[in-house]
Amino acid sequence: MKLRSILFTLLILINVISLYFILGLFFYDGIEDLNINGQNLRNTSRTSGYVLYITTLSNLYFFFFLIIRRKFKD
């Protein structure tokens, strides 16, 4: 039981830290491929940022859902 609570806490901490870095990714102006006319060919960092953001938030949601369900189960 104690190992499980330590692992849950560690997973929540890792998800919160990754959420911090993902939000930093949204404000990052990385190298973009431009064609001759100056139009952007791809912007993969923002798309991957959205995918990671949604995944991290869903992980946090399910962790808190499990914690709350366990608290009110008694």
Coordinates of C-alpha atoms in Angstrom, one line a residue, residues 29-64:
D29 CA 9.7 29.6 -31.8
G30 CA 11.8 26.8 -33.3
I31 CA 13.3 26.5 -36.7
E32 CA 10.6 26.3 -39.3
D33 CA 11.0 25.2 -42.9
L34 CA 10.1 28.0 -45.3
N35 CA 9.6 27.7 -49.0
I36 CA 10.7 30.3 -51.6
N37 CA 7.6 32.5 -51.0
G38 CA 8.2 32.6 -47.2
Q39 CA 5.3 30.4 -46.3
N40 CA 5.6 27.9 -43.5
L41 CA 5.9 24.3 -44.8
R42 CA 5.4 22.5 -41.5
N43 CA 4.9 23.4 -37.9
T44 CA 5.3 20.0 -36.1
S45 CA 6.3 21.3 -32.7
R46 CA 2.9 22.9 -32.1
T47 CA 1.0 19.8 -33.2
S48 CA 3.0 17.5 -31.1
G49 CA 2.7 19.9 -28.2
Y50 CA -1.1 19.7 -28.4
V51 CA -1.0 15.9 -28.4
L52 CA 1.4 15.8 -25.4
Y53 CA -0.8 18.4 -23.6
I54 CA -4.0 16.4 -24.0
T55 CA -2.2 13.2 -23.0
T56 CA -0.7 14.7 -19.9
L57 CA -4.0 16.3 -18.8
S58 CA -5.9 13.0 -19.3
N59 CA -3.2 11.2 -17.2
L60 CA -3.7 13.7 -14.4
Y61 CA -7.5 13.5 -14.7
F62 CA -7.4 9.7 -14.3
F63 CA -4.9 9.8 -11.4
F64 CA -7.1 12.2 -9.5

